[in-house]
CSV table of C-alpha atoms in Angstrom, one decimal:
chain,number,residue,atom,x,y,z
A,265,UNK,CA,123.9,6.0,168.4
A,266,UNK,CA,121.1,7.5,166.4
A,267,UNK,CA,117.4,7.6,167.1
A,268,UNK,CA,116.6,8.2,163.5
A,269,UNK,CA,115.0,5.4,161.6
A,270,UNK,CA,117.5,3.9,159.1
A,271,UNK,CA,117.1,5.1,155.5
A,272,UNK,CA,117.1,1.5,154.2
A,273,UNK,CA,114.0,0.7,156.3
A,274,UNK,CA,112.1,3.6,154.6
A,275,UNK,CA,113.2,2.5,151.1
A,276,UNK,CA,111.9,-1.0,151.9
A,277,UNK,CA,108.6,0.4,153.2
A,278,UNK,CA,108.1,2.2,149.9
A,279,UNK,CA,109.0,-0.8,147.8
A,280,UNK,CA,106.4,-2.9,149.8
A,281,UNK,CA,103.7,-0.3,149.4
A,282,UNK,CA,104.4,0.1,145.7
A,283,UNK,CA,104.4,-3.7,145.3
A,284,UNK,CA,101.3,-4.3,147.3
A,285,UNK,CA,99.3,-1.8,145.2
A,286,UNK,CA,99.0,-4.1,142.2
A,287,UNK,CA,96.7,-2.7,139.6
A,288,UNK,CA,93.2,-3.7,140.4
A,289,UNK,CA,91.3,-3.2,137.2
A,290,UNK,CA,87.6,-2.8,137.9
A,291,UNK,CA,84.8,-2.5,136.4
A,292,UNK,CA,81.7,-1.5,134.6
A,293,UNK,CA,83.4,1.6,133.1
A,294,UNK,CA,82.2,3.2,129.9
A,295,UNK,CA,84.9,3.6,127.2
A,296,UNK,CA,85.5,6.7,125.2
A,297,UNK,CA,87.7,6.4,122.1
A,298,UNK,CA,89.5,9.5,121.0
A,299,UNK,CA,92.1,10.0,118.3
A,300,UNK,CA,94.8,12.7,118.1
A,301,UNK,CA,95.8,13.6,114.6
A,302,UNK,CA,97.4,16.8,113.3
A,303,UNK,CA,97.1,18.2,116.8
A,304,UNK,CA,93.3,17.9,116.9
A,305,UNK,CA,91.2,15.6,119.0
A,306,UNK,CA,88.7,13.5,117.1
A,307,UNK,CA,85.9,13.6,118.2
A,308,UNK,CA,86.5,17.0,119.7
A,309,UNK,CA,83.4,16.5,121.9
A,310,UNK,CA,82.2,13.1,123.3
A,311,UNK,CA,79.0,12.5,125.1
A,312,UNK,CA,79.4,10.1,128.1
A,313,UNK,CA,77.1,8.7,130.7
A,314,UNK,CA,77.1,10.7,134.0
A,315,UNK,CA,77.6,8.8,137.3
A,316,UNK,CA,79.7,6.1,135.8
A,317,UNK,CA,83.4,5.6,135.8
A,318,UNK,CA,85.0,6.2,132.4
A,319,UNK,CA,88.0,4.9,130.5
A,320,UNK,CA,89.4,7.2,127.8
A,321,UNK,CA,91.4,5.5,125.1
A,322,UNK,CA,93.6,7.9,123.3
A,323,UNK,CA,95.4,7.0,120.1
A,324,UNK,CA,98.1,9.4,119.1
A,325,UNK,CA,98.5,9.3,115.3
A,326,UNK,CA,100.9,12.2,115.2
A,327,UNK,CA,104.7,11.6,115.2
A,328,UNK,CA,105.1,13.9,118.1
A,329,UNK,CA,104.4,13.1,121.8
A,330,UNK,CA,101.6,14.8,123.6
A,331,UNK,CA,100.5,15.1,127.2
A,332,UNK,CA,96.8,14.5,127.7
A,333,UNK,CA,95.7,16.7,130.6
A,334,UNK,CA,92.6,17.9,132.3
A,335,UNK,CA,92.3,19.7,135.6
A,336,UNK,CA,88.6,19.1,135.9
A,337,UNK,CA,88.8,15.5,135.0
A,338,UNK,CA,92.1,15.3,137.0
A,339,UNK,CA,94.5,13.5,134.9
A,340,UNK,CA,97.8,14.1,133.1
A,341,UNK,CA,99.5,11.5,131.1
A,342,UNK,CA,102.1,11.4,128.4
A,343,UNK,CA,101.4,9.7,125.1
A,344,UNK,CA,104.4,8.9,122.8
A,345,UNK,CA,104.3,9.8,119.1
A,346,UNK,CA,102.3,7.0,117.4
A,347,UNK,CA,101.4,5.6,120.8
A,348,UNK,CA,98.2,4.9,122.7
A,349,UNK,CA,97.2,5.4,126.3
A,350,UNK,CA,94.2,4.7,128.5
A,351,UNK,CA,93.1,7.1,131.2
A,352,UNK,CA,90.6,6.4,134.0
A,353,UNK,CA,88.1,9.0,135.0
A,354,UNK,CA,86.0,9.1,138.1
A,355,UNK,CA,82.2,9.0,137.7
A,356,UNK,CA,81.2,12.4,136.6
A,357,UNK,CA,78.4,14.7,137.5
A,358,UNK,CA,76.5,16.0,134.5
A,359,UNK,CA,78.4,18.8,132.9
A,360,UNK,CA,81.0,19.7,130.2
A,361,UNK,CA,84.6,18.9,131.0
A,362,UNK,CA,87.6,20.2,129.1
A,363,UNK,CA,90.8,18.3,128.3
A,364,UNK,CA,93.8,19.4,126.3
A,365,UNK,CA,97.3,18.6,125.1
A,366,UNK,CA,99.6,20.3,127.6
A,367,UNK,CA,102.2,21.0,124.9
A,368,UNK,CA,99.6,22.8,122.7
A,369,UNK,CA,97.0,23.9,125.3
A,370,UNK,CA,95.6,26.8,123.3
A,371,UNK,CA,94.9,24.9,120.1
A,372,UNK,CA,94.5,21.2,121.0
A,373,UNK,CA,91.5,20.7,123.2
A,374,UNK,CA,88.5,18.6,123.5
A,375,UNK,CA,85.4,18.1,125.7
A,376,UNK,CA,83.5,15.3,127.5
A,377,UNK,CA,79.9,16.0,128.0
A,378,UNK,CA,78.4,14.0,130.8
A,379,UNK,CA,74.7,13.4,130.7
B,82,UNK,CA,109.1,31.4,120.9
B,83,UNK,CA,107.3,32.8,123.9
B,84,UNK,CA,105.0,29.8,124.0
B,85,UNK,CA,107.9,27.4,124.2
B,86,UNK,CA,109.6,29.6,126.9
B,87,UNK,CA,106.4,29.5,129.0
B,88,UNK,CA,105.9,25.8,128.6
B,89,UNK,CA,109.4,24.9,129.5
B,90,UNK,CA,109.6,27.4,132.4
B,91,UNK,CA,106.3,26.1,133.8
B,92,UNK,CA,107.7,22.6,133.9
B,93,UNK,CA,111.0,23.8,135.4
B,94,UNK,CA,109.4,25.8,138.2
B,95,UNK,CA,108.9,22.8,140.6
B,96,UNK,CA,112.3,21.3,140.0
B,97,UNK,CA,113.9,24.8,140.3
B,98,UNK,CA,112.4,25.6,143.6
B,99,UNK,CA,113.1,22.2,145.1
B,100,UNK,CA,116.8,22.3,144.1
B,101,UNK,CA,117.0,25.8,145.6
B,102,UNK,CA,115.5,24.7,148.9
B,103,UNK,CA,117.6,21.6,149.1
B,104,UNK,CA,120.8,23.6,148.5
B,105,UNK,CA,119.8,26.1,151.1
B,106,UNK,CA,119.0,23.4,153.6
B,107,UNK,CA,122.4,21.8,153.1
B,108,UNK,CA,124.4,25.0,152.9
B,109,UNK,CA,127.8,24.6,154.4
B,110,UNK,CA,127.5,20.8,154.9
B,111,UNK,CA,130.6,19.1,153.5
B,112,UNK,CA,129.8,17.3,150.2
B,113,UNK,CA,126.4,19.1,149.7
B,114,UNK,CA,127.4,20.7,146.4
B,115,UNK,CA,128.5,17.3,145.1
B,116,UNK,CA,125.2,15.9,146.4
B,117,UNK,CA,123.2,18.5,144.5
B,118,UNK,CA,125.3,17.9,141.4
B,119,UNK,CA,124.9,14.1,141.5
B,120,UNK,CA,121.1,14.5,142.1
B,121,UNK,CA,120.7,16.9,139.1
B,122,UNK,CA,122.8,14.7,136.8
B,123,UNK,CA,120.9,11.5,137.9
B,124,UNK,CA,117.7,13.4,137.3
B,125,UNK,CA,118.6,14.5,133.8
B,126,UNK,CA,119.7,11.0,132.9
B,127,UNK,CA,116.5,9.6,134.4
B,128,UNK,CA,114.4,12.2,132.5
B,129,UNK,CA,116.0,11.1,129.2
B,130,UNK,CA,115.2,7.5,130.0
B,131,UNK,CA,111.7,8.2,131.0
B,132,UNK,CA,111.1,10.3,127.9
B,133,UNK,CA,112.7,7.7,125.6
B,134,UNK,CA,110.6,4.9,127.1
B,135,UNK,CA,107.4,6.9,127.6
B,136,UNK,CA,105.5,4.5,125.3
B,137,UNK,CA,106.6,1.4,127.1
B,138,UNK,CA,106.0,3.0,130.5
B,139,UNK,CA,102.5,4.0,129.6
B,140,UNK,CA,101.5,0.5,128.5
B,141,UNK,CA,103.2,-1.2,131.5
B,142,UNK,CA,101.2,-2.7,134.4
B,143,UNK,CA,97.9,-2.9,132.4
B,144,UNK,CA,98.3,0.6,131.1
B,145,UNK,CA,98.8,2.3,134.5
B,146,UNK,CA,102.6,2.1,134.5
B,147,UNK,CA,103.1,5.9,134.1
B,148,UNK,CA,100.8,6.6,137.0
B,149,UNK,CA,102.4,4.0,139.3
B,150,UNK,CA,105.8,5.2,138.4
B,151,UNK,CA,104.9,8.8,139.2
B,152,UNK,CA,103.2,7.8,142.4
B,153,UNK,CA,106.1,5.6,143.5
B,154,UNK,CA,108.9,8.2,142.9
B,155,UNK,CA,106.8,11.0,144.5
B,156,UNK,CA,106.2,8.8,147.5
B,157,UNK,CA,110.0,8.1,147.6
B,158,UNK,CA,110.6,11.9,147.6
B,159,UNK,CA,108.1,12.4,150.4
B,160,UNK,CA,109.7,9.7,152.6
B,161,UNK,CA,113.2,11.2,151.9
B,162,UNK,CA,112.0,14.7,152.9
B,163,UNK,CA,110.4,13.3,156.0
B,164,UNK,CA,113.4,11.3,156.9
B,165,UNK,CA,115.6,14.4,156.4
B,166,UNK,CA,113.4,16.5,158.7
B,167,UNK,CA,113.5,13.8,161.4
B,168,UNK,CA,117.3,13.5,161.1
B,169,UNK,CA,117.8,17.2,161.3
B,170,UNK,CA,115.5,17.4,164.3
B,171,UNK,CA,117.5,14.8,166.2
B,172,UNK,CA,121.0,16.0,165.1
B,173,UNK,CA,120.7,19.5,163.7
B,174,UNK,CA,120.8,21.2,167.0
B,175,UNK,CA,123.8,19.3,168.2
B,176,UNK,CA,125.6,20.1,165.0
B,177,UNK,CA,124.9,23.8,165.4
B,178,UNK,CA,125.7,23.8,169.1
B,179,UNK,CA,128.9,21.8,169.1
B,180,UNK,CA,131.0,21.9,166.0
B,181,UNK,CA,133.4,19.4,167.6
B,182,UNK,CA,130.8,16.7,167.2
B,183,UNK,CA,130.7,17.3,163.5
B,184,UNK,CA,133.4,14.7,162.8
B,185,UNK,CA,131.5,11.8,164.3
B,186,UNK,CA,128.2,12.9,162.8
B,187,UNK,CA,129.5,13.3,159.3
B,188,UNK,CA,128.7,9.7,158.4
B,189,UNK,CA,125.1,9.9,159.3
B,190,UNK,CA,125.1,13.3,157.8
B,191,UNK,CA,126.1,11.8,154.5
B,192,UNK,CA,123.1,9.6,154.6
B,193,UNK,CA,120.9,12.7,155.0
B,194,UNK,CA,122.6,14.2,152.0
B,195,UNK,CA,121.9,11.0,150.1
B,196,UNK,CA,118.2,11.3,150.9
B,197,UNK,CA,118.2,14.9,149.6
B,198,UNK,CA,120.1,13.8,146.5
B,199,UNK,CA,117.2,11.5,145.8
B,200,UNK,CA,114.7,14.3,146.2
B,201,UNK,CA,116.6,16.5,143.7
B,202,UNK,CA,116.9,13.6,141.2
B,203,UNK,CA,113.2,12.9,141.5
B,204,UNK,CA,112.2,16.5,141.0
B,205,UNK,CA,114.5,16.9,138.0
B,206,UNK,CA,113.5,13.6,136.5
B,207,UNK,CA,109.8,14.2,136.7
B,208,UNK,CA,109.8,17.7,135.2
B,209,UNK,CA,112.7,17.0,133.0
B,210,UNK,CA,111.1,14.1,131.2
B,211,UNK,CA,108.2,16.4,130.1
B,212,UNK,CA,110.6,19.0,128.9
B,213,UNK,CA,112.5,16.3,127.0
B,214,UNK,CA,109.3,15.1,125.3
B,215,UNK,CA,108.3,18.6,124.4
B,216,UNK,CA,111.7,19.4,122.9
B,217,UNK,CA,111.6,16.1,121.0
B,218,UNK,CA,108.3,17.0,119.6
B,219,UNK,CA,109.7,20.3,118.4
B,220,UNK,CA,112.6,18.7,116.7
B,221,UNK,CA,110.5,15.9,115.2
B,222,UNK,CA,108.0,18.4,113.8
B,223,UNK,CA,110.9,20.3,112.2
B,224,UNK,CA,110.0,23.2,110.0
B,225,UNK,CA,111.2,26.8,110.0
B,226,UNK,CA,110.0,27.6,113.5
B,227,UNK,CA,111.8,24.8,115.3
B,228,UNK,CA,115.0,26.7,116.0
B,229,UNK,CA,113.0,29.7,117.2
B,230,UNK,CA,111.1,27.4,119.6
B,231,UNK,CA,114.4,25.8,120.8
B,232,UNK,CA,115.7,29.3,121.7
B,233,UNK,CA,112.5,29.9,123.6
B,234,UNK,CA,112.9,26.5,125.4
B,235,UNK,CA,116.5,27.4,126.3
B,236,UNK,CA,115.4,30.7,127.8
B,237,UNK,CA,112.6,28.9,129.7
B,238,UNK,CA,115.1,26.5,131.2
B,239,UNK,CA,117.4,29.4,132.1
B,240,UNK,CA,114.5,31.1,133.8
B,241,UNK,CA,114.0,27.9,135.8
B,242,UNK,CA,117.6,27.9,136.9
B,243,UNK,CA,117.3,31.6,137.8
B,244,UNK,CA,114.3,30.7,140.0
B,245,UNK,CA,116.4,28.1,141.7
B,246,UNK,CA,119.0,30.7,142.4
B,247,UNK,CA,116.4,33.2,143.7
B,248,UNK,CA,115.1,30.5,146.1
B,249,UNK,CA,118.5,29.7,147.3
B,250,UNK,CA,119.8,33.2,147.8
B,251,UNK,CA,116.4,34.2,149.3
B,252,UNK,CA,116.7,31.5,151.9
B,253,UNK,CA,120.4,32.4,152.4
B,254,UNK,CA,119.3,35.8,153.8
B,255,UNK,CA,117.5,34.2,156.7
B,256,UNK,CA,119.7,34.2,159.8
B,257,UNK,CA,121.2,30.8,160.5
B,258,UNK,CA,119.4,30.2,163.8
B,259,UNK,CA,116.1,30.9,162.1
B,260,UNK,CA,116.9,28.9,159.0
B,261,UNK,CA,116.5,25.6,160.6
B,262,UNK,CA,112.9,26.3,161.7
B,263,UNK,CA,112.1,27.8,158.3
B,264,UNK,CA,113.5,24.9,156.2
B,265,UNK,CA,111.9,22.3,158.4
B,266,UNK,CA,108.5,24.0,157.8
B,267,UNK,CA,109.2,24.4,154.1
B,268,UNK,CA,110.2,20.8,153.7
B,269,UNK,CA,107.1,19.6,155.6
B,270,UNK,CA,104.7,21.5,153.3
B,271,UNK,CA,106.7,20.5,150.2
B,272,UNK,CA,106.4,16.9,151.2
B,273,UNK,CA,102.7,17.2,151.9
B,274,UNK,CA,102.2,18.7,148.4
B,275,UNK,CA,104.1,15.9,146.7
B,276,UNK,CA,102.1,13.3,148.7
B,277,UNK,CA,98.9,14.9,147.4
B,278,UNK,CA,100.2,14.7,143.9
B,279,UNK,CA,101.0,11.0,144.4
B,280,UNK,CA,97.5,10.4,145.6
B,281,UNK,CA,96.2,12.0,142.4
B,282,UNK,CA,98.2,9.6,140.3
B,283,UNK,CA,96.9,6.6,142.3
B,284,UNK,CA,93.3,7.9,141.7
B,285,UNK,CA,94.2,8.3,138.0
B,286,UNK,CA,95.3,4.7,137.9
B,287,UNK,CA,92.0,3.7,139.4
B,288,UNK,CA,93.7,2.3,142.5
B,289,UNK,CA,92.1,4.7,145.0
B,290,UNK,CA,88.5,5.0,143.8
B,291,UNK,CA,87.5,6.8,146.9
B,292,UNK,CA,86.9,10.5,147.8
B,293,UNK,CA,87.3,11.4,144.2
B,294,UNK,CA,84.9,14.4,144.3
B,295,UNK,CA,86.4,17.8,143.9
B,296,UNK,CA,86.9,19.4,147.3
B,297,UNK,CA,86.9,23.0,146.0
B,298,UNK,CA,87.3,24.9,142.8
B,299,UNK,CA,89.3,28.1,143.1
B,300,UNK,CA,90.5,28.1,139.5
B,301,UNK,CA,88.7,31.4,138.9
B,302,UNK,CA,90.5,33.0,141.8
B,303,UNK,CA,94.0,31.6,141.4
B,304,UNK,CA,94.7,29.0,138.7
B,305,UNK,CA,97.4,26.6,139.6
B,306,UNK,CA,98.8,26.9,136.1
B,307,UNK,CA,99.5,30.6,136.6
B,308,UNK,CA,103.0,31.6,137.8
B,309,UNK,CA,101.9,32.4,141.3
B,310,UNK,CA,99.7,29.3,141.4
B,311,UNK,CA,102.5,27.1,140.2
B,312,UNK,CA,105.0,28.4,142.8
B,313,UNK,CA,102.4,27.9,145.5
B,314,UNK,CA,101.7,24.5,144.1
B,315,UNK,CA,105.3,23.5,144.7
B,316,UNK,CA,105.8,25.3,148.0
B,317,UNK,CA,102.6,24.3,149.8
B,318,UNK,CA,100.9,22.0,147.4
B,319,UNK,CA,98.2,24.4,146.3
B,320,UNK,CA,95.8,23.0,143.9
B,321,UNK,CA,92.8,24.8,142.4
B,322,UNK,CA,90.6,21.7,142.0
B,323,UNK,CA,91.9,19.0,144.4
B,324,UNK,CA,90.0,15.8,145.1
B,325,UNK,CA,88.9,15.1,148.7
B,326,UNK,CA,91.4,12.3,148.9
B,327,UNK,CA,94.2,14.7,147.9
B,328,UNK,CA,93.2,17.1,150.7
B,329,UNK,CA,93.0,14.2,153.2
B,330,UNK,CA,96.4,12.8,152.2
B,331,UNK,CA,97.9,16.3,152.4
B,332,UNK,CA,96.6,16.9,155.9
B,333,UNK,CA,97.7,13.4,157.1
B,334,UNK,CA,101.2,13.9,155.7
B,335,UNK,CA,101.6,17.3,157.3
B,336,UNK,CA,100.4,15.9,160.7
B,337,UNK,CA,102.6,12.8,160.5
B,338,UNK,CA,105.8,14.7,159.6
B,339,UNK,CA,105.2,17.3,162.2
B,340,UNK,CA,104.6,14.7,164.8
B,341,UNK,CA,107.6,12.6,163.9
B,342,UNK,CA,109.9,15.6,163.7
B,343,UNK,CA,108.7,16.6,167.2
B,344,UNK,CA,109.0,13.0,168.6
B,345,UNK,CA,112.6,12.6,167.4
B,346,UNK,CA,113.8,16.0,168.6
B,347,UNK,CA,116.0,15.8,171.7
B,348,UNK,CA,114.1,16.0,174.9
B,349,UNK,CA,116.8,17.9,176.7
B,350,UNK,CA,117.5,21.1,175.0
B,351,UNK,CA,119.5,24.0,176.3
B,352,UNK,CA,117.1,26.8,176.5
B,353,UNK,CA,118.3,30.4,176.4
B,354,UNK,CA,117.2,32.4,179.5
B,355,UNK,CA,113.5,33.1,179.3
B,356,UNK,CA,112.8,36.7,178.4
B,357,UNK,CA,109.4,38.0,179.5
B,358,UNK,CA,107.1,38.4,176.5
B,359,UNK,CA,104.9,41.3,176.1
B,360,UNK,CA,101.3,40.1,176.3
B,361,UNK,CA,98.8,41.8,174.2
B,362,UNK,CA,95.4,40.2,173.9
């Protein structure tokens, strides 16, 4: 006799939660397009509207994978060599926000300027 | 070389600590070494697959496949850790108190080991896939520095394994009767930290567009990418710029696991004779 909930029940619960959370794509988001080439972001600095959710579309034109990451913008996402990703960003307060490639943090960085 | 060492080591910290804790928790349980081994191998294989299909994963589910995948496996790890704590609370004392019972409990014990094997596999897979991609990038880029960078990566990985050993042997110095309380606490905080990370991925996927403001910014005091910050990030879920939602999820996970662990603990426990405590107030 065990009073512990069965493991299978927990696994089922997780599957249900994961399944129920179908991607609900909103919105009136502003889109920012950025290209990564030769380990440089282009444009290195983008001006975006403040107070509005954003979608960053990153196209990686290098053959090597990169990890787009930002602590202030709170995302981290792998992009394959020659691949593309989209990243959602919350509505920002005015300011300058840094993002970078986690594999080349010192040299590969860019900024969003929210106005 | 140093750069590659640091990048790989940084990715290996979380997995290293988690493996060390899990091995300490299951110390002496029959089959626990096998469990850790299976978890690590499954994690490495999973990491290779995740890295190989990174592009497909990223574009899955309307472009939020990577976030959903991370959130799902982190949630799985959180549930497995919670389940382990509950199981230990309801059985651990009996096991310690009466070795003869061990025989009949081994079967449900094996289920607890299975839960922890999943935790190990998830930790290795998540961090390992990023290391695999980084190494792939080094090799693909070629050039004269690639071999130098690979040596750095190997050293970084070795440092991660060493951290795992430090965690394990550090916990092994704790007297057995204390170890249960310590590991229960460790696992609870570990799980809460992973739950907060899962919440972050849901926010990144745009599925939880609430409480997204930054709760605090302590990056100037202790960056969570520094060595100490990274270790604390794993152990207690420290984050230098968490969202409000992350903080809320963290607190709820802590509270729920503590409450469940208490609720499932045997009501009748044999207490040692009460010794008067010195009161100083």
